[in-house]
Structure formats: C-alpha cells, structure tokens
PDB file of C-alpha atoms in Angstrom:
ATOM      1  CA  UNK F   1     -15.945  -7.963  11.258  1.00 70.00           C
ATOM      2  CA  UNK F   2     -14.040  -5.754  13.718  1.00 81.00           C
ATOM      3  CA  UNK F   3     -13.538  -2.023  12.905  1.00 88.00           C
ATOM      4  CA  UNK F   4     -10.013  -0.972  12.474  1.00 93.00           C
ATOM      5  CA  UNK F   5      -8.242   2.353  12.611  1.00 95.00           C
ATOM      6  CA  UNK F   6      -5.548   3.671  10.275  1.00 95.00           C
ATOM      7  CA  UNK F   7      -3.425   6.747  10.456  1.00 95.00           C
ATOM      8  CA  UNK F   8      -0.928   8.330   8.153  1.00 94.00           C
ATOM      9  CA  UNK F   9       2.603   8.565   9.138  1.00 94.00           C
ATOM     10  CA  UNK F  10       4.194  11.939   9.442  1.00 91.00           C
ATOM     11  CA  UNK F  11       8.016  12.224   9.402  1.00 95.00           C
ATOM     12  CA  UNK F  12       7.808  15.670  10.852  1.00 96.00           C
ATOM     13  CA  UNK F  13       5.358  18.287  11.971  1.00 94.00           C
ATOM     14  CA  UNK F  14       4.376  19.427   8.633  1.00 91.00           C
ATOM     15  CA  UNK F  15       0.842  18.300   7.472  1.00 82.00           C
ATOM     16  CA  UNK F  16      -1.868  19.205   4.981  1.00 79.00           C
ATOM     17  CA  UNK F  17      -3.249  21.741   7.134  1.00 81.00           C
ATOM     18  CA  UNK F  18       0.103  23.301   8.576  1.00 86.00           C
ATOM     19  CA  UNK F  19       2.675  22.581   5.885  1.00 89.00           C
ATOM     20  CA  UNK F  20       6.350  23.275   6.650  1.00 91.00           C
ATOM     21  CA  UNK F  21       8.249  23.687   3.460  1.00 89.00           C
ATOM     22  CA  UNK F  22      10.736  21.051   2.609  1.00 90.00           C
ATOM     23  CA  UNK F  23      11.074  20.065   6.186  1.00 93.00           C
ATOM     24  CA  UNK F  24      13.601  17.273   6.812  1.00 96.00           C
ATOM     25  CA  UNK F  25      12.790  14.093   8.733  1.00 97.00           C
ATOM     26  CA  UNK F  26      12.578  14.910  12.427  1.00 97.00           C
ATOM     27  CA  UNK F  27      13.617  11.441  14.181  1.00 98.00           C
ATOM     28  CA  UNK F  28      12.385  12.508  17.575  1.00 98.00           C
ATOM     29  CA  UNK F  29       8.926  13.658  16.284  1.00 97.00           C
ATOM     30  CA  UNK F  30       8.666  10.378  14.169  1.00 98.00           C
ATOM     31  CA  UNK F  31       9.374   8.161  17.053  1.00 98.00           C
ATOM     32  CA  UNK F  32       7.031  10.059  19.413  1.00 98.00           C
ATOM     33  CA  UNK F  33       4.212   9.941  16.842  1.00 97.00           C
ATOM     34  CA  UNK F  34       4.674   6.388  16.057  1.00 98.00           C
ATOM     35  CA  UNK F  35       4.671   5.451  19.685  1.00 98.00           C
ATOM     36  CA  UNK F  36       1.586   7.472  20.306  1.00 98.00           C
ATOM     37  CA  UNK F  37      -0.363   5.720  17.551  1.00 98.00           C
ATOM     38  CA  UNK F  38       0.831   2.401  18.966  1.00 98.00           C
ATOM     39  CA  UNK F  39      -0.078   3.285  22.408  1.00 98.00           C
ATOM     40  CA  UNK F  40      -3.587   4.545  21.562  1.00 97.00           C
ATOM     41  CA  UNK F  41      -4.577   1.386  19.787  1.00 97.00           C
ATOM     42  CA  UNK F  42      -4.322   2.305  16.146  1.00 98.00           C
ATOM     43  CA  UNK F  43      -4.074  -0.859  13.991  1.00 98.00           C
ATOM     44  CA  UNK F  44      -2.231   0.463  11.016  1.00 98.00           C
ATOM     45  CA  UNK F  45      -0.081   3.620   9.885  1.00 98.00           C
ATOM     46  CA  UNK F  46       0.238   4.240   6.273  1.00 97.00           C
ATOM     47  CA  UNK F  47       3.450   5.897   4.811  1.00 97.00           C
ATOM     48  CA  UNK F  48       2.521   7.632   1.781  1.00 94.00           C
ATOM     49  CA  UNK F  49       4.513   8.184  -1.274  1.00 95.00           C
ATOM     50  CA  UNK F  50       4.958  10.718  -4.025  1.00 93.00           C
ATOM     51  CA  UNK F  51       7.789  11.739  -6.333  1.00 94.00           C
ATOM     52  CA  UNK F  52       9.278  14.237  -3.763  1.00 93.00           C
ATOM     53  CA  UNK F  53       8.536  12.335  -0.425  1.00 92.00           C
ATOM     54  CA  UNK F  54      10.824  10.272   1.936  1.00 96.00           C
ATOM     55  CA  UNK F  55      11.780   6.722   1.266  1.00 97.00           C
ATOM     56  CA  UNK F  56       8.803   4.790   2.875  1.00 98.00           C
ATOM     57  CA  UNK F  57      10.943   1.622   3.520  1.00 98.00           C
ATOM     58  CA  UNK F  58      13.353   3.423   5.701  1.00 98.00           C
ATOM     59  CA  UNK F  59      10.731   5.157   7.714  1.00 98.00           C
ATOM     60  CA  UNK F  60       8.763   1.895   7.997  1.00 99.00           C
ATOM     61  CA  UNK F  61      11.869   0.270   9.557  1.00 98.00           C
ATOM     62  CA  UNK F  62      12.281   2.984  11.904  1.00 98.00           C
ATOM     63  CA  UNK F  63       8.662   2.732  12.991  1.00 99.00           C
ATOM     64  CA  UNK F  64       8.979  -1.077  13.250  1.00 99.00           C
ATOM     65  CA  UNK F  65      11.848  -0.609  15.662  1.00 98.00           C
ATOM     66  CA  UNK F  66       9.981   1.602  18.157  1.00 98.00           C
ATOM     67  CA  UNK F  67       6.548   0.141  18.162  1.00 99.00           C
ATOM     68  CA  UNK F  68       5.124  -3.406  19.352  1.00 98.00           C
ATOM     69  CA  UNK F  69       1.738  -3.790  17.577  1.00 98.00           C
ATOM     70  CA  UNK F  70       0.961  -1.274  14.834  1.00 99.00           C
ATOM     71  CA  UNK F  71       1.071  -2.424  11.453  1.00 99.00           C
ATOM     72  CA  UNK F  72       3.066  -0.542   8.814  1.00 99.00           C
ATOM     73  CA  UNK F  73       1.758   0.096   5.333  1.00 99.00           C
ATOM     74  CA  UNK F  74       4.172   0.940   2.709  1.00 99.00           C
ATOM     75  CA  UNK F  75       2.648   2.780  -0.174  1.00 98.00           C
ATOM     76  CA  UNK F  76       4.441   1.546  -3.332  1.00 98.00           C
ATOM     77  CA  UNK F  77       4.408   2.754  -7.009  1.00 98.00           C
ATOM     78  CA  UNK F  78       5.412  -0.200  -9.479  1.00 98.00           C
ATOM     79  CA  UNK F  79       7.549   2.091 -11.517  1.00 97.00           C
ATOM     80  CA  UNK F  80       9.757   2.998  -8.586  1.00 97.00           C
ATOM     81  CA  UNK F  81      10.970  -0.667  -7.640  1.00 98.00           C
ATOM     82  CA  UNK F  82      11.573  -3.857  -9.670  1.00 99.00           C
ATOM     83  CA  UNK F  83       9.053  -6.417  -8.429  1.00 99.00           C
ATOM     84  CA  UNK F  84      11.607  -9.074  -7.182  1.00 99.00           C
ATOM     85  CA  UNK F  85      13.442  -6.351  -5.477  1.00 99.00           C
ATOM     86  CA  UNK F  86      10.229  -5.215  -3.792  1.00 99.00           C
ATOM     87  CA  UNK F  87       9.167  -8.689  -2.767  1.00 99.00           C
ATOM     88  CA  UNK F  88      12.442  -8.946  -0.886  1.00 98.00           C
ATOM     89  CA  UNK F  89      12.304  -5.418   0.620  1.00 99.00           C
ATOM     90  CA  UNK F  90       8.904  -6.024   1.949  1.00 99.00           C
ATOM     91  CA  UNK F  91       9.505  -9.404   3.297  1.00 99.00           C
ATOM     92  CA  UNK F  92      12.583  -7.946   5.172  1.00 99.00           C
ATOM     93  CA  UNK F  93      10.509  -5.270   6.671  1.00 99.00           C
ATOM     94  CA  UNK F  94       7.965  -7.981   7.728  1.00 99.00           C
ATOM     95  CA  UNK F  95      10.650 -10.147   9.315  1.00 99.00           C
ATOM     96  CA  UNK F  96      12.154  -7.044  11.119  1.00 98.00           C
ATOM     97  CA  UNK F  97       8.441  -5.831  12.388  1.00 99.00           C
ATOM     98  CA  UNK F  98       7.602  -9.583  13.236  1.00 98.00           C
ATOM     99  CA  UNK F  99       4.786  -9.912  10.688  1.00 99.00           C
ATOM    100  CA  UNK F 100       3.394  -6.243  10.664  1.00 99.00           C
ATOM    101  CA  UNK F 101       4.066  -5.223   7.140  1.00 99.00           C
ATOM    102  CA  UNK F 102       1.460  -4.414   4.492  1.00 99.00           C
ATOM    103  CA  UNK F 103       1.835  -2.999   0.970  1.00 99.00           C
ATOM    104  CA  UNK F 104      -0.555  -0.539  -0.548  1.00 98.00           C
ATOM    105  CA  UNK F 105      -0.231  -0.304  -4.369  1.00 98.00           C
ATOM    106  CA  UNK F 106      -0.565   3.121  -6.245  1.00 96.00           C
ATOM    107  CA  UNK F 107      -1.036   2.427  -9.969  1.00 95.00           C
ATOM    108  CA  UNK F 108      -0.408   6.349 -10.602  1.00 87.00           C
ATOM    109  CA  UNK F 109      -3.362   8.412 -11.791  1.00 70.00           C
ATOM    110  CA  UNK F 110      -1.671  11.552 -12.544  1.00 88.00           C
ATOM    111  CA  UNK F 111       0.432  11.475 -15.727  1.00 94.00           C
ATOM    112  CA  UNK F 112       2.721  14.690 -14.811  1.00 95.00           C
ATOM    113  CA  UNK F 113       3.439  13.016 -11.395  1.00 95.00           C
ATOM    114  CA  UNK F 114       4.342   9.873 -12.995  1.00 96.00           C
ATOM    115  CA  UNK F 115       6.643  11.571 -15.423  1.00 96.00           C
ATOM    116  CA  UNK F 116       8.626  12.967 -12.758  1.00 96.00           C
ATOM    117  CA  UNK F 117      10.176   9.524 -12.012  1.00 96.00           C
ATOM    118  CA  UNK F 118      10.464   8.420 -15.812  1.00 96.00           C
ATOM    119  CA  UNK F 119       7.101   6.638 -16.061  1.00 96.00           C
ATOM    120  CA  UNK F 120       5.295   7.371 -19.278  1.00 97.00           C
ATOM    121  CA  UNK F 121       2.834   4.636 -19.488  1.00 97.00           C
ATOM    122  CA  UNK F 122      -0.833   5.591 -19.960  1.00 95.00           C
ATOM    123  CA  UNK F 123      -3.451   4.817 -17.122  1.00 94.00           C
ATOM    124  CA  UNK F 124      -4.710   1.582 -18.712  1.00 95.00           C
ATOM    125  CA  UNK F 125      -1.136   0.210 -19.099  1.00 97.00           C
ATOM    126  CA  UNK F 126      -0.326   1.271 -15.442  1.00 97.00           C
ATOM    127  CA  UNK F 127      -2.961  -0.941 -14.123  1.00 97.00           C
ATOM    128  CA  UNK F 128      -1.956  -3.889 -16.409  1.00 98.00           C
ATOM    129  CA  UNK F 129       1.606  -3.381 -14.966  1.00 98.00           C
ATOM    130  CA  UNK F 130       0.270  -3.310 -11.335  1.00 98.00           C
ATOM    131  CA  UNK F 131      -1.815  -6.618 -12.042  1.00 99.00           C
ATOM    132  CA  UNK F 132       1.397  -8.396 -13.298  1.00 99.00           C
ATOM    133  CA  UNK F 133       3.405  -6.706 -10.411  1.00 99.00           C
ATOM    134  CA  UNK F 134       1.178  -8.188  -7.671  1.00 99.00           C
ATOM    135  CA  UNK F 135       1.216 -11.666  -9.199  1.00 99.00           C
ATOM    136  CA  UNK F 136       4.946 -11.544  -9.216  1.00 99.00           C
ATOM    137  CA  UNK F 137       5.168 -10.569  -5.418  1.00 99.00           C
ATOM    138  CA  UNK F 138       2.692 -13.326  -4.506  1.00 98.00           C
ATOM    139  CA  UNK F 139       4.704 -15.923  -6.697  1.00 98.00           C
ATOM    140  CA  UNK F 140       7.909 -14.557  -4.987  1.00 98.00           C
ATOM    141  CA  UNK F 141       6.583 -15.152  -1.403  1.00 98.00           C
ATOM    142  CA  UNK F 142       5.154 -18.477  -2.007  1.00 97.00           C
ATOM    143  CA  UNK F 143       7.378 -20.251  -4.478  1.00 96.00           C
ATOM    144  CA  UNK F 144       9.692 -22.688  -2.854  1.00 93.00           C
ATOM    145  CA  UNK F 145      11.631 -23.155  -6.212  1.00 96.00           C
ATOM    146  CA  UNK F 146      13.320 -20.559  -8.598  1.00 98.00           C
ATOM    147  CA  UNK F 147      10.997 -19.594 -11.266  1.00 98.00           C
ATOM    148  CA  UNK F 148      11.041 -17.581 -14.570  1.00 99.00           C
ATOM    149  CA  UNK F 149       8.705 -14.732 -15.545  1.00 99.00           C
ATOM    150  CA  UNK F 150       7.944 -13.551 -19.047  1.00 98.00           C
ATOM    151  CA  UNK F 151       5.055 -11.004 -19.013  1.00 98.00           C
ATOM    152  CA  UNK F 152       4.270  -7.824 -20.901  1.00 98.00           C
ATOM    153  CA  UNK F 153       6.113  -5.544 -18.378  1.00 98.00           C
ATOM    154  CA  UNK F 154       8.429  -7.925 -16.675  1.00 99.00           C
ATOM    155  CA  UNK F 155      10.883 -10.641 -17.747  1.00 99.00           C
ATOM    156  CA  UNK F 156      13.597 -12.639 -15.415  1.00 99.00           C
ATOM    157  CA  UNK F 157      14.992 -15.969 -15.336  1.00 99.00           C
ATOM    158  CA  UNK F 158      15.520 -18.372 -12.375  1.00 98.00           C
ATOM    159  CA  UNK F 159      14.555 -15.931  -9.689  1.00 98.00           C
ATOM    160  CA  UNK F 160      15.051 -17.569  -6.101  1.00 97.00           C
ATOM    161  CA  UNK F 161      13.752 -15.772  -2.803  1.00 96.00           C
ATOM    162  CA  UNK F 162      14.964 -16.702   0.362  1.00 96.00           C
ATOM    163  CA  UNK F 163      13.440 -13.789   2.196  1.00 98.00           C
ATOM    164  CA  UNK F 164       9.979 -14.953   3.455  1.00 97.00           C
ATOM    165  CA  UNK F 165       7.122 -13.040   5.077  1.00 98.00           C
ATOM    166  CA  UNK F 166       6.692 -14.159   8.624  1.00 98.00           C
ATOM    167  CA  UNK F 167       3.089 -15.320   7.932  1.00 97.00           C
ATOM    168  CA  UNK F 168       3.817 -16.808   4.369  1.00 97.00           C
ATOM    169  CA  UNK F 169       2.564 -13.691   2.535  1.00 98.00           C
ATOM    170  CA  UNK F 170       2.059  -9.882   3.060  1.00 99.00           C
ATOM    171  CA  UNK F 171      -1.323  -8.176   2.965  1.00 99.00           C
ATOM    172  CA  UNK F 172      -1.898  -6.281  -0.320  1.00 99.00           C
ATOM    173  CA  UNK F 173      -3.986  -3.250  -0.654  1.00 98.00           C
ATOM    174  CA  UNK F 174      -5.264  -1.746  -3.826  1.00 98.00           C
ATOM    175  CA  UNK F 175      -7.345   1.498  -4.471  1.00 94.00           C
ATOM    176  CA  UNK F 176      -9.038   3.311  -7.188  1.00 92.00           C
ATOM    177  CA  UNK F 177     -12.191   3.963  -8.922  1.00 91.00           C
ATOM    178  CA  UNK F 178     -11.755   2.667 -12.345  1.00 94.00           C
ATOM    179  CA  UNK F 179     -13.021  -0.688 -13.901  1.00 96.00           C
ATOM    180  CA  UNK F 180      -9.393  -1.973 -13.628  1.00 97.00           C
ATOM    181  CA  UNK F 181      -8.993  -0.970 -10.097  1.00 97.00           C
ATOM    182  CA  UNK F 182     -12.048  -2.909  -9.206  1.00 98.00           C
ATOM    183  CA  UNK F 183     -10.880  -5.852 -11.271  1.00 98.00           C
ATOM    184  CA  UNK F 184      -7.520  -6.078  -9.749  1.00 98.00           C
ATOM    185  CA  UNK F 185      -8.624  -5.234  -6.285  1.00 98.00           C
ATOM    186  CA  UNK F 186     -11.480  -7.784  -6.270  1.00 98.00           C
ATOM    187  CA  UNK F 187      -9.438 -10.442  -8.010  1.00 98.00           C
ATOM    188  CA  UNK F 188      -5.960 -10.119  -6.066  1.00 98.00           C
ATOM    189  CA  UNK F 189      -5.960  -7.799  -3.162  1.00 99.00           C
ATOM    190  CA  UNK F 190      -6.645  -8.409   0.492  1.00 98.00           C
ATOM    191  CA  UNK F 191      -7.841  -5.061   1.124  1.00 98.00           C
ATOM    192  CA  UNK F 192      -9.564  -2.296  -1.056  1.00 98.00           C
ATOM    193  CA  UNK F 193      -9.041   1.390  -0.071  1.00 96.00           C
ATOM    194  CA  UNK F 194     -11.936   3.769  -0.709  1.00 94.00           C
ATOM    195  CA  UNK F 195     -12.615   7.591  -0.107  1.00 89.00           C
ATOM    196  CA  UNK F 196     -15.237   8.491   2.292  1.00 86.00           C
ATOM    197  CA  UNK F 197     -18.277   9.153   0.037  1.00 87.00           C
ATOM    198  CA  UNK F 198     -22.061   9.014   0.313  1.00 90.00           C
ATOM    199  CA  UNK F 199     -23.406   5.701   1.502  1.00 93.00           C
ATOM    200  CA  UNK F 200     -25.053   4.836  -1.734  1.00 95.00           C
ATOM    201  CA  UNK F 201     -21.799   5.447  -3.841  1.00 94.00           C
ATOM    202  CA  UNK F 202     -19.774   3.472  -1.502  1.00 94.00           C
ATOM    203  CA  UNK F 203     -22.199   0.581  -1.278  1.00 95.00           C
ATOM    204  CA  UNK F 204     -22.181   0.618  -5.315  1.00 96.00           C
ATOM    205  CA  UNK F 205     -18.401   0.525  -5.410  1.00 97.00           C
ATOM    206  CA  UNK F 206     -18.114  -2.506  -2.817  1.00 97.00           C
ATOM    207  CA  UNK F 207     -20.749  -4.289  -4.834  1.00 97.00           C
ATOM    208  CA  UNK F 208     -18.473  -3.827  -7.837  1.00 98.00           C
ATOM    209  CA  UNK F 209     -15.357  -5.054  -6.039  1.00 98.00           C
ATOM    210  CA  UNK F 210     -17.115  -8.102  -4.622  1.00 98.00           C
ATOM    211  CA  UNK F 211     -18.482  -8.915  -7.984  1.00 98.00           C
ATOM    212  CA  UNK F 212     -15.026  -9.011  -9.412  1.00 98.00           C
ATOM    213  CA  UNK F 213     -13.806 -11.331  -6.519  1.00 98.00           C
ATOM    214  CA  UNK F 214     -16.982 -13.770  -7.175  1.00 98.00           C
ATOM    215  CA  UNK F 215     -15.898 -13.763 -10.921  1.00 98.00           C
ATOM    216  CA  UNK F 216     -12.540 -15.568 -10.088  1.00 98.00           C
ATOM    217  CA  UNK F 217     -13.955 -17.906  -7.610  1.00 98.00           C
ATOM    218  CA  UNK F 218     -12.706 -16.321  -4.371  1.00 98.00           C
ATOM    219  CA  UNK F 219     -14.783 -17.796  -1.304  1.00 98.00           C
ATOM    220  CA  UNK F 220     -16.714 -15.019   0.452  1.00 96.00           C
ATOM    221  CA  UNK F 221     -14.527 -15.068   3.438  1.00 96.00           C
ATOM    222  CA  UNK F 222     -11.581 -14.065   1.233  1.00 96.00           C
ATOM    223  CA  UNK F 223     -13.163 -11.060  -0.388  1.00 98.00           C
ATOM    224  CA  UNK F 224     -11.185  -7.974   0.147  1.00 98.00           C
ATOM    225  CA  UNK F 225     -11.610  -6.044   3.395  1.00 96.00           C
ATOM    226  CA  UNK F 226     -12.712  -2.503   2.782  1.00 96.00           C
ATOM    227  CA  UNK F 227     -11.094   0.581   4.330  1.00 93.00           C
ATOM    228  CA  UNK F 228     -12.405   3.878   3.996  1.00 91.00           C
ATOM    229  CA  UNK F 229     -10.286   7.123   4.186  1.00 86.00           C
ATOM    230  CA  UNK F 230     -11.311  10.439   5.606  1.00 81.00           C
ATOM    231  CA  UNK F 231      -9.088  13.565   5.708  1.00 70.00           C
ATOM    232  CA  UNK F 232      -9.526  17.152   6.782  1.00 64.00           C
ATOM    233  CA  UNK F 233     -10.796  19.733   4.200  1.00 57.00           C
ATOM    234  CA  UNK F 234      -8.191  22.583   4.418  1.00 53.00           C
ATOM    235  CA  UNK F 235     -10.654  25.484   3.474  1.00 54.00           C
ATOM    236  CA  UNK F 236     -13.058  24.500   6.129  1.00 46.00           C
ATOM    237  CA  UNK F 237     -10.660  24.243   8.886  1.00 44.00           C
ATOM    238  CA  UNK F 238     -11.122  26.954  11.729  1.00 43.00           C
ATOM    239  CA  UNK F 239      -8.335  27.139  14.147  1.00 46.00           C
ATOM    240  CA  UNK F 240      -9.207  27.371  17.801  1.00 44.00           C
TER     241      UNK F 240
END
C-alpha cells in the first residue's frame, strides 16, 4: 500500500504556532498555498472545522478551481448540515473537482463546542447520529430511485438525488478513540484517522478497527485505510 501525504488547508497566514487573531480569508495566500501543495505532490488537504471557522465547502471549491491533483477533504459535523443536503453538496464539489472530494466526519467530542451551534446531544447519541448520517449519504449516492428514511435522528420522504459523485461514491473518513468510533469506522468508513502515538498503542487501535470491519463481513481489501496525524507542539517550538 503506498504512503500518502496530507496537509491541512490554511485560508490565511495564521496557524497554530503563529496565530493571527480573527484574520480574514486571504485569497492570494489560499491559492498560492493550495498550488504549492499540489505542485509538491501532496495527496490530500484537509479543510478543518470548528464553530468559528470558515465554511469548508467554499474553501474546497476554491481549491478545486486552482489545483489539478490534490484531493480535498471536507471536515463535517453532522449537526451543521442535514444529510440529504450534505450528500448533494459533497457530490457537487466532487463533480467540480473531477472526483477529488473526500469527507471527514467529526462526531463532536466537546460538549461546550457542540453547544455553540445548538447541538446538545451527549457523546453516545452523537455517534449514533453519525452512524445514521453516513448510511444516509451512502444511500443518497447509490440509490437510483427515490427513497424514504425513518431513523432515530432523521426522517424524510421520497428523497431523490440527481447529483452523483464522479466515481459513484465519495471516500468517508472517521476518527476517534472510543468503542463507538472504532465500530462505525470499521463498519462504514473508507479511512480511519489516528493521532501519532507510540507504535504499540497505534497497533492496538488498528487491530480494533479491523476487528469491527471483520464483524460486518468486509473483505480484507475493503478494510479502512489508516491515516496518522502529526502536528507541531507549540511549547517545544524554537524559532530560528
């Protein structure tokens, strides 16, 4: 399996090590940064999300317009967008980018952060909602006929989707370190995101994800790919 490289997208020169308070989108910086990632062979760029961040779909469409190869990962919290709308929005971006869209789901691990956008579900319910959300998206991308849905968190009637992903579906990424995250990622995700941790603990997490994939009968070649995220530690940074 080849090694792939991922970067985060910065919409301006502000970053974790050198923050610029309330900096607006810098279009020139965003275009230059995105093209640099593309030119230097990065495979993916993640557009992160929090309650005070820029809209990832707008940034994603901009990146798609100025690059040729890099895949665009949209970070998405289920509480922020109804799943039928998200299915069309992601498929639209996928068509604009000629098949380069990816979605990374954030169930929401921080109650205070979730409450800022009106989400008051507990952690267990947020993962239940995430599982239902992913199933709806996959159905919306694959179904050729209108369909109804009646679940715990979503109900709709006769939904018909004419906006299809270029390759029939869009890769789904999930992360987390709870039993629910491993179960949902192992059973439904194409990609599972881990933090950079000691090898022993990382292997244990991968084994748990793969065990969940095996439980639902996924063939070995369809087990989730593993992405590992590393980031700078601010208090150890020494400027040159």
